[in-house]
PDB file of C-alpha atoms in Angstrom:
ATOM      1  CA  MET A   1      -5.566  -7.864  15.082  1.00 92.00           C
ATOM      2  CA  ILE A   2      -7.449  -7.449  11.827  1.00 97.00           C
ATOM      3  CA  GLU A   3     -10.898  -9.020  12.281  1.00 98.00           C
ATOM      4  CA  ALA A   4     -12.230  -8.878   8.695  1.00 98.00           C
ATOM      5  CA  ALA A   5     -11.483  -7.807   5.132  1.00 98.00           C
ATOM      6  CA  ILE A   6     -14.436  -6.372   3.230  1.00 98.00           C
ATOM      7  CA  PHE A   7     -14.284  -5.790  -0.510  1.00 98.00           C
ATOM      8  CA  ASP A   8     -16.237  -3.668  -2.912  1.00 97.00           C
ATOM      9  CA  MET A   9     -16.893  -5.610  -6.106  1.00 94.00           C
ATOM     10  CA  ASP A  10     -17.370  -3.622  -9.344  1.00 91.00           C
ATOM     11  CA  GLY A  11     -14.071  -2.221 -10.550  1.00 92.00           C
ATOM     12  CA  LEU A  12     -12.186  -3.820  -7.674  1.00 96.00           C
ATOM     13  CA  LEU A  13     -12.650  -7.600  -7.856  1.00 97.00           C
ATOM     14  CA  VAL A  14     -14.238  -7.662 -11.298  1.00 95.00           C
ATOM     15  CA  ASP A  15     -13.574  -5.538 -14.366  1.00 93.00           C
ATOM     16  CA  SER A  16     -17.257  -4.669 -14.743  1.00 88.00           C
ATOM     17  CA  GLU A  17     -17.205  -0.879 -14.845  1.00 88.00           C
ATOM     18  CA  PRO A  18     -16.822  -0.742 -18.670  1.00 91.00           C
ATOM     19  CA  ILE A  19     -19.776  -3.125 -18.975  1.00 92.00           C
ATOM     20  CA  TRP A  20     -21.965  -1.029 -16.664  1.00 92.00           C
ATOM     21  CA  GLN A  21     -21.012   2.094 -18.620  1.00 94.00           C
ATOM     22  CA  GLU A  22     -21.820   0.440 -21.937  1.00 95.00           C
ATOM     23  CA  VAL A  23     -25.186  -0.771 -20.618  1.00 96.00           C
ATOM     24  CA  ALA A  24     -26.081   2.597 -19.099  1.00 97.00           C
ATOM     25  CA  ILE A  25     -25.299   4.387 -22.364  1.00 97.00           C
ATOM     26  CA  GLU A  26     -27.516   1.943 -24.286  1.00 97.00           C
ATOM     27  CA  ILE A  27     -30.471   2.141 -21.890  1.00 98.00           C
ATOM     28  CA  PHE A  28     -30.353   5.918 -21.486  1.00 98.00           C
ATOM     29  CA  ASP A  29     -30.342   6.223 -25.256  1.00 97.00           C
ATOM     30  CA  THR A  30     -33.822   4.632 -25.252  1.00 97.00           C
ATOM     31  CA  VAL A  31     -35.151   7.681 -23.380  1.00 97.00           C
ATOM     32  CA  GLY A  32     -33.271  10.194 -25.523  1.00 96.00           C
ATOM     33  CA  VAL A  33     -30.423  10.863 -23.097  1.00 97.00           C
ATOM     34  CA  SER A  34     -26.929  10.640 -24.594  1.00 97.00           C
ATOM     35  CA  LEU A  35     -24.428   9.656 -21.941  1.00 96.00           C
ATOM     36  CA  THR A  36     -20.661   9.502 -22.427  1.00 96.00           C
ATOM     37  CA  VAL A  37     -18.155   7.294 -20.623  1.00 95.00           C
ATOM     38  CA  GLU A  38     -16.914  10.389 -18.787  1.00 94.00           C
ATOM     39  CA  MET A  39     -20.439  11.149 -17.579  1.00 95.00           C
ATOM     40  CA  CYS A  40     -20.867   7.558 -16.400  1.00 95.00           C
ATOM     41  CA  GLN A  41     -17.614   7.837 -14.452  1.00 92.00           C
ATOM     42  CA  GLU A  42     -19.183  10.625 -12.381  1.00 90.00           C
ATOM     43  CA  GLY A  43     -21.542   8.043 -10.919  1.00 88.00           C
ATOM     44  CA  THR A  44     -18.953   5.335 -10.213  1.00 85.00           C
ATOM     45  CA  GLY A  45     -19.706   3.688  -6.875  1.00 79.00           C
ATOM     46  CA  LEU A  46     -23.339   4.775  -6.749  1.00 85.00           C
ATOM     47  CA  GLY A  47     -26.194   2.296  -6.641  1.00 84.00           C
ATOM     48  CA  THR A  48     -28.261   2.031  -9.812  1.00 91.00           C
ATOM     49  CA  ALA A  49     -31.194   4.011  -8.410  1.00 92.00           C
ATOM     50  CA  ASP A  50     -28.935   6.898  -7.388  1.00 92.00           C
ATOM     51  CA  PHE A  51     -27.106   6.752 -10.730  1.00 95.00           C
ATOM     52  CA  VAL A  52     -30.405   7.021 -12.639  1.00 97.00           C
ATOM     53  CA  LYS A  53     -31.613   9.822 -10.358  1.00 96.00           C
ATOM     54  CA  LEU A  54     -28.367  11.751 -10.930  1.00 96.00           C
ATOM     55  CA  PHE A  55     -29.013  11.977 -14.665  1.00 97.00           C
ATOM     56  CA  TYR A  56     -32.789  12.300 -14.476  1.00 97.00           C
ATOM     57  CA  GLU A  57     -32.270  15.505 -12.500  1.00 96.00           C
ATOM     58  CA  ARG A  58     -30.033  16.816 -15.300  1.00 95.00           C
ATOM     59  CA  PHE A  59     -31.985  15.502 -18.280  1.00 96.00           C
ATOM     60  CA  PRO A  60     -35.623  14.790 -17.312  1.00 97.00           C
ATOM     61  CA  TRP A  61     -37.212  12.372 -19.766  1.00 97.00           C
ATOM     62  CA  GLU A  62     -40.640  10.996 -20.504  1.00 94.00           C
ATOM     63  CA  GLY A  63     -41.920   7.544 -21.426  1.00 92.00           C
ATOM     64  CA  LYS A  64     -40.183   5.451 -18.760  1.00 96.00           C
ATOM     65  CA  THR A  65     -39.983   5.883 -15.009  1.00 97.00           C
ATOM     66  CA  GLN A  66     -36.649   6.069 -13.236  1.00 97.00           C
ATOM     67  CA  GLU A  67     -37.456   2.645 -11.771  1.00 96.00           C
ATOM     68  CA  GLN A  68     -37.961   1.156 -15.243  1.00 97.00           C
ATOM     69  CA  VAL A  69     -34.690   2.580 -16.515  1.00 97.00           C
ATOM     70  CA  GLY A  70     -32.866   1.293 -13.445  1.00 96.00           C
ATOM     71  CA  GLN A  71     -34.348  -2.180 -13.789  1.00 95.00           C
ATOM     72  CA  GLU A  72     -33.404  -2.364 -17.467  1.00 97.00           C
ATOM     73  CA  ILE A  73     -29.822  -1.412 -16.590  1.00 96.00           C
ATOM     74  CA  ILE A  74     -29.666  -4.089 -13.887  1.00 92.00           C
ATOM     75  CA  GLU A  75     -31.119  -6.828 -16.088  1.00 93.00           C
ATOM     76  CA  LEU A  76     -28.882  -6.132 -19.083  1.00 95.00           C
ATOM     77  CA  GLY A  77     -25.860  -5.561 -16.853  1.00 91.00           C
ATOM     78  CA  HIS A  78     -26.460  -8.852 -15.053  1.00 89.00           C
ATOM     79  CA  GLU A  79     -26.662 -10.697 -18.369  1.00 91.00           C
ATOM     80  CA  ARG A  80     -23.454  -9.205 -19.785  1.00 92.00           C
ATOM     81  CA  ILE A  81     -21.417  -9.371 -16.589  1.00 89.00           C
ATOM     82  CA  GLY A  82     -22.381 -13.010 -16.130  1.00 84.00           C
ATOM     83  CA  ALA A  83     -21.169 -13.782 -19.643  1.00 88.00           C
ATOM     84  CA  GLU A  84     -18.242 -11.414 -20.133  1.00 89.00           C
ATOM     85  CA  ALA A  85     -16.743  -9.949 -16.935  1.00 88.00           C
ATOM     86  CA  GLN A  86     -13.120 -10.740 -16.096  1.00 93.00           C
ATOM     87  CA  VAL A  87     -11.307 -10.743 -12.756  1.00 96.00           C
ATOM     88  CA  MET A  88      -9.211  -7.703 -11.855  1.00 97.00           C
ATOM     89  CA  PRO A  89      -5.436  -8.223 -11.566  1.00 97.00           C
ATOM     90  CA  GLY A  90      -4.409  -9.271  -8.074  1.00 98.00           C
ATOM     91  CA  ALA A  91      -7.914 -10.048  -6.865  1.00 98.00           C
ATOM     92  CA  HIS A  92      -7.387 -13.777  -6.353  1.00 98.00           C
ATOM     93  CA  ASP A  93      -4.066 -13.318  -4.570  1.00 98.00           C
ATOM     94  CA  THR A  94      -5.412 -10.599  -2.268  1.00 98.00           C
ATOM     95  CA  VAL A  95      -8.479 -12.612  -1.334  1.00 98.00           C
ATOM     96  CA  ARG A  96      -6.367 -15.704  -0.642  1.00 98.00           C
ATOM     97  CA  PHE A  97      -3.965 -13.607   1.461  1.00 98.00           C
ATOM     98  CA  PHE A  98      -6.721 -13.068   4.020  1.00 98.00           C
ATOM     99  CA  TYR A  99      -8.299 -16.491   3.621  1.00 98.00           C
ATOM    100  CA  GLU A 100      -4.996 -18.225   4.376  1.00 98.00           C
ATOM    101  CA  ARG A 101      -4.741 -16.175   7.575  1.00 97.00           C
ATOM    102  CA  THR A 102      -8.294 -17.211   8.590  1.00 98.00           C
ATOM    103  CA  ILE A 103      -9.466 -13.596   8.434  1.00 98.00           C
ATOM    104  CA  PRO A 104     -13.175 -13.527   7.449  1.00 98.00           C
ATOM    105  CA  LEU A 105     -13.948 -12.040   4.033  1.00 98.00           C
ATOM    106  CA  ALA A 106     -17.084 -10.256   2.822  1.00 98.00           C
ATOM    107  CA  VAL A 107     -18.311  -8.238  -0.131  1.00 98.00           C
ATOM    108  CA  ALA A 108     -20.156  -4.947   0.413  1.00 98.00           C
ATOM    109  CA  SER A 109     -21.391  -3.769  -2.975  1.00 95.00           C
ATOM    110  CA  ALA A 110     -23.893  -1.375  -4.507  1.00 90.00           C
ATOM    111  CA  SER A 111     -24.867  -4.136  -6.945  1.00 90.00           C
ATOM    112  CA  PRO A 112     -27.901  -6.345  -6.246  1.00 89.00           C
ATOM    113  CA  MET A 113     -27.360  -9.620  -4.393  1.00 93.00           C
ATOM    114  CA  GLU A 114     -27.952 -11.810  -7.447  1.00 90.00           C
ATOM    115  CA  ILE A 115     -25.256  -9.957  -9.404  1.00 90.00           C
ATOM    116  CA  ILE A 116     -22.781 -10.229  -6.527  1.00 93.00           C
ATOM    117  CA  GLU A 117     -23.314 -13.977  -6.382  1.00 94.00           C
ATOM    118  CA  THR A 118     -23.089 -14.325 -10.172  1.00 91.00           C
ATOM    119  CA  VAL A 119     -19.760 -12.484 -10.202  1.00 92.00           C
ATOM    120  CA  LEU A 120     -18.244 -14.408  -7.289  1.00 95.00           C
ATOM    121  CA  ARG A 121     -19.168 -17.693  -8.967  1.00 94.00           C
ATOM    122  CA  ARG A 122     -17.908 -16.576 -12.377  1.00 91.00           C
ATOM    123  CA  LEU A 123     -14.564 -15.495 -10.890  1.00 94.00           C
ATOM    124  CA  ASP A 124     -14.263 -18.666  -8.768  1.00 95.00           C
ATOM    125  CA  LEU A 125     -14.059 -16.581  -5.587  1.00 97.00           C
ATOM    126  CA  ILE A 126     -17.279 -17.499  -3.835  1.00 97.00           C
ATOM    127  CA  GLN A 127     -15.738 -20.228  -1.660  1.00 98.00           C
ATOM    128  CA  TYR A 128     -13.480 -17.699   0.087  1.00 98.00           C
ATOM    129  CA  PHE A 129     -16.224 -15.367   1.312  1.00 98.00           C
ATOM    130  CA  THR A 130     -18.149 -15.676   4.561  1.00 97.00           C
ATOM    131  CA  LEU A 131     -20.956 -13.470   3.234  1.00 97.00           C
ATOM    132  CA  TRP A 132     -21.892 -10.754   0.763  1.00 98.00           C
ATOM    133  CA  HIS A 133     -24.242  -7.842   1.244  1.00 98.00           C
ATOM    134  CA  SER A 134     -25.880  -5.344  -1.115  1.00 96.00           C
ATOM    135  CA  ALA A 135     -26.555  -1.659  -0.551  1.00 94.00           C
ATOM    136  CA  VAL A 136     -29.813  -2.256  -2.460  1.00 92.00           C
ATOM    137  CA  LEU A 137     -31.105  -3.776   0.794  1.00 96.00           C
ATOM    138  CA  GLU A 138     -30.284  -0.609   2.738  1.00 96.00           C
ATOM    139  CA  THR A 139     -32.222   2.647   2.985  1.00 94.00           C
ATOM    140  CA  ARG A 140     -29.179   4.526   1.723  1.00 93.00           C
ATOM    141  CA  SER A 141     -26.504   3.374  -0.735  1.00 91.00           C
ATOM    142  CA  LYS A 142     -22.858   4.447  -0.945  1.00 93.00           C
ATOM    143  CA  PRO A 143     -21.434   7.022  -0.160  1.00 93.00           C
ATOM    144  CA  HIS A 144     -23.434   6.501   3.058  1.00 96.00           C
ATOM    145  CA  PRO A 145     -21.912   3.904   5.411  1.00 98.00           C
ATOM    146  CA  ASP A 146     -25.012   1.699   5.750  1.00 98.00           C
ATOM    147  CA  VAL A 147     -23.853  -1.262   3.639  1.00 98.00           C
ATOM    148  CA  TYR A 148     -20.561  -1.453   5.535  1.00 98.00           C
ATOM    149  CA  LEU A 149     -22.195  -1.054   8.939  1.00 98.00           C
ATOM    150  CA  SER A 150     -24.595  -3.907   8.187  1.00 98.00           C
ATOM    151  CA  THR A 151     -21.791  -6.105   6.845  1.00 98.00           C
ATOM    152  CA  ILE A 152     -19.718  -5.480   9.966  1.00 98.00           C
ATOM    153  CA  GLU A 153     -22.721  -6.339  12.119  1.00 98.00           C
ATOM    154  CA  LYS A 154     -23.372  -9.567  10.197  1.00 98.00           C
ATOM    155  CA  LEU A 155     -19.728 -10.590  10.591  1.00 98.00           C
ATOM    156  CA  LYS A 156     -19.828  -9.682  14.301  1.00 98.00           C
ATOM    157  CA  VAL A 157     -16.593  -7.691  14.050  1.00 98.00           C
ATOM    158  CA  LYS A 158     -15.525  -4.152  14.888  1.00 97.00           C
ATOM    159  CA  GLY A 159     -15.278  -1.648  12.038  1.00 96.00           C
ATOM    160  CA  THR A 160     -12.157  -0.125  13.561  1.00 97.00           C
ATOM    161  CA  HIS A 161     -10.465  -3.528  13.272  1.00 98.00           C
ATOM    162  CA  SER A 162     -11.612  -4.276   9.716  1.00 98.00           C
ATOM    163  CA  ILE A 163     -10.137  -3.365   6.333  1.00 98.00           C
ATOM    164  CA  ALA A 164     -12.255  -2.097   3.436  1.00 98.00           C
ATOM    165  CA  PHE A 165     -10.984  -2.205  -0.146  1.00 98.00           C
ATOM    166  CA  GLU A 166     -12.554   0.346  -2.503  1.00 98.00           C
ATOM    167  CA  ASP A 167     -11.871   1.624  -6.004  1.00 96.00           C
ATOM    168  CA  SER A 168     -14.320   4.583  -6.088  1.00 93.00           C
ATOM    169  CA  GLY A 169     -14.528   7.835  -4.201  1.00 94.00           C
ATOM    170  CA  ASN A 170     -18.133   7.167  -3.197  1.00 93.00           C
ATOM    171  CA  GLY A 171     -17.240   3.727  -1.895  1.00 95.00           C
ATOM    172  CA  LEU A 172     -14.228   5.050  -0.012  1.00 97.00           C
ATOM    173  CA  ARG A 173     -16.396   7.674   1.689  1.00 97.00           C
ATOM    174  CA  SER A 174     -18.800   4.910   2.677  1.00 97.00           C
ATOM    175  CA  ALA A 175     -16.111   2.772   4.310  1.00 98.00           C
ATOM    176  CA  HIS A 176     -14.429   5.787   5.914  1.00 98.00           C
ATOM    177  CA  ALA A 177     -17.752   6.866   7.446  1.00 98.00           C
ATOM    178  CA  ALA A 178     -18.082   3.351   8.910  1.00 98.00           C
ATOM    179  CA  ASP A 179     -14.789   4.042  10.733  1.00 97.00           C
ATOM    180  CA  MET A 180     -12.861   1.291   8.948  1.00 98.00           C
ATOM    181  CA  LEU A 181      -9.266   1.009   7.844  1.00 98.00           C
ATOM    182  CA  THR A 182      -9.321   1.700   4.118  1.00 98.00           C
ATOM    183  CA  VAL A 183      -7.302   0.696   1.080  1.00 98.00           C
ATOM    184  CA  ALA A 184      -8.102   2.738  -2.022  1.00 98.00           C
ATOM    185  CA  VAL A 185      -7.421   1.186  -5.434  1.00 98.00           C
ATOM    186  CA  PRO A 186      -8.433   3.962  -7.864  1.00 96.00           C
ATOM    187  CA  ALA A 187      -8.655   3.597 -11.609  1.00 93.00           C
ATOM    188  CA  PRO A 188      -5.779   5.259 -13.496  1.00 93.00           C
ATOM    189  CA  TYR A 189      -7.940   8.111 -14.804  1.00 90.00           C
ATOM    190  CA  GLU A 190      -8.608   9.354 -11.255  1.00 93.00           C
ATOM    191  CA  TYR A 191      -5.701   7.956  -9.247  1.00 96.00           C
ATOM    192  CA  ASP A 192      -4.345  11.379  -8.241  1.00 96.00           C
ATOM    193  CA  GLU A 193      -7.681  12.963  -7.327  1.00 96.00           C
ATOM    194  CA  PRO A 194      -7.802  14.358  -3.759  1.00 97.00           C
ATOM    195  CA  LYS A 195     -10.981  12.426  -2.894  1.00 96.00           C
ATOM    196  CA  PHE A 196      -8.750   9.406  -2.245  1.00 98.00           C
ATOM    197  CA  ASP A 197      -6.599  11.239   0.314  1.00 97.00           C
ATOM    198  CA  ILE A 198      -8.801   9.982   3.166  1.00 98.00           C
ATOM    199  CA  ALA A 199      -7.635   6.403   2.552  1.00 98.00           C
ATOM    200  CA  ASP A 200      -5.151   4.837   4.954  1.00 98.00           C
ATOM    201  CA  ILE A 201      -3.348   3.274   1.986  1.00 97.00           C
ATOM    202  CA  LYS A 202      -3.605   3.940  -1.753  1.00 98.00           C
ATOM    203  CA  ILE A 203      -2.318   1.498  -4.354  1.00 98.00           C
ATOM    204  CA  PRO A 204      -2.659   1.444  -8.160  1.00 97.00           C
ATOM    205  CA  SER A 205      -3.769  -2.204  -8.304  1.00 97.00           C
ATOM    206  CA  LEU A 206      -4.487  -5.152  -6.013  1.00 98.00           C
ATOM    207  CA  THR A 207      -1.283  -6.650  -7.419  1.00 98.00           C
ATOM    208  CA  HIS A 208       0.519  -4.164  -5.154  1.00 98.00           C
ATOM    209  CA  PHE A 209      -1.081  -5.457  -1.950  1.00 98.00           C
ATOM    210  CA  ASN A 210       1.413  -7.413   0.147  1.00 98.00           C
ATOM    211  CA  GLU A 211       2.417  -8.294   3.684  1.00 97.00           C
ATOM    212  CA  ASP A 212       4.229  -4.981   4.213  1.00 97.00           C
ATOM    213  CA  ILE A 213       1.028  -3.058   3.455  1.00 97.00           C
ATOM    214  CA  PHE A 214      -0.929  -5.409   5.697  1.00 98.00           C
ATOM    215  CA  ASN A 215       1.520  -4.819   8.557  1.00 97.00           C
ATOM    216  CA  ASN A 216       1.300  -1.066   7.948  1.00 97.00           C
ATOM    217  CA  LEU A 217      -2.474  -1.311   8.417  1.00 97.00           C
ATOM    218  CA  VAL A 218      -2.055  -3.372  11.573  1.00 96.00           C
ATOM    219  CA  GLN A 219       0.081  -0.544  12.987  1.00 96.00           C
ATOM    220  CA  LYS A 220      -2.872   1.821  12.486  1.00 95.00           C
ATOM    221  CA  LEU A 221      -5.208  -0.233  14.693  1.00 94.00           C
ATOM    222  CA  PRO A 222      -6.514   1.618  17.753  1.00 90.00           C
ATOM    223  CA  LEU A 223      -4.904   0.638  21.020  1.00 77.00           C
TER     224      LEU A 223
END
């Protein structure tokens, strides 16, 4: 049977991607780098350090270190997400689907631990989750599998018998590399991109997750 359900957070449980994009554009502007929303979307699913590195390599700046820029993004993002972020459609119902079946739930996110906890409390989801884990605590962030492998280990479950929910290509690659069953929930602007073809199931929103999809995933479990 399914032993665990592990969720990404930003863009999947919480509608925080526009906030992160807004914050990144503001902070990068302080070092003379003009980002667009489309440019920010290239880094969806990356940890903050990798996101900053991506654009430093394109547009090297002076005056602030990459670490300073990253920290400013995290601090301002934390403040705005804690005050403004809204739950994604279907998130509560999907989380409760697994909780009611006594299947352990976890979050595996590229966001720092304090932001994960802030979001879960703000969305009134924290009571459903066994644990949450941040890729910031790993040597490598998504798209590497480290955050999922550690989460699986902490839950004491098998990756092959666990479901990962991801909205980004980088996150999906991370879960896929951890040998998990995967449900991709891409944003509309990239729903048809081939990077999501590796998912076991693809749906346009968590509102589409139901028992039929769950049973379909169960059928994919290794014998």
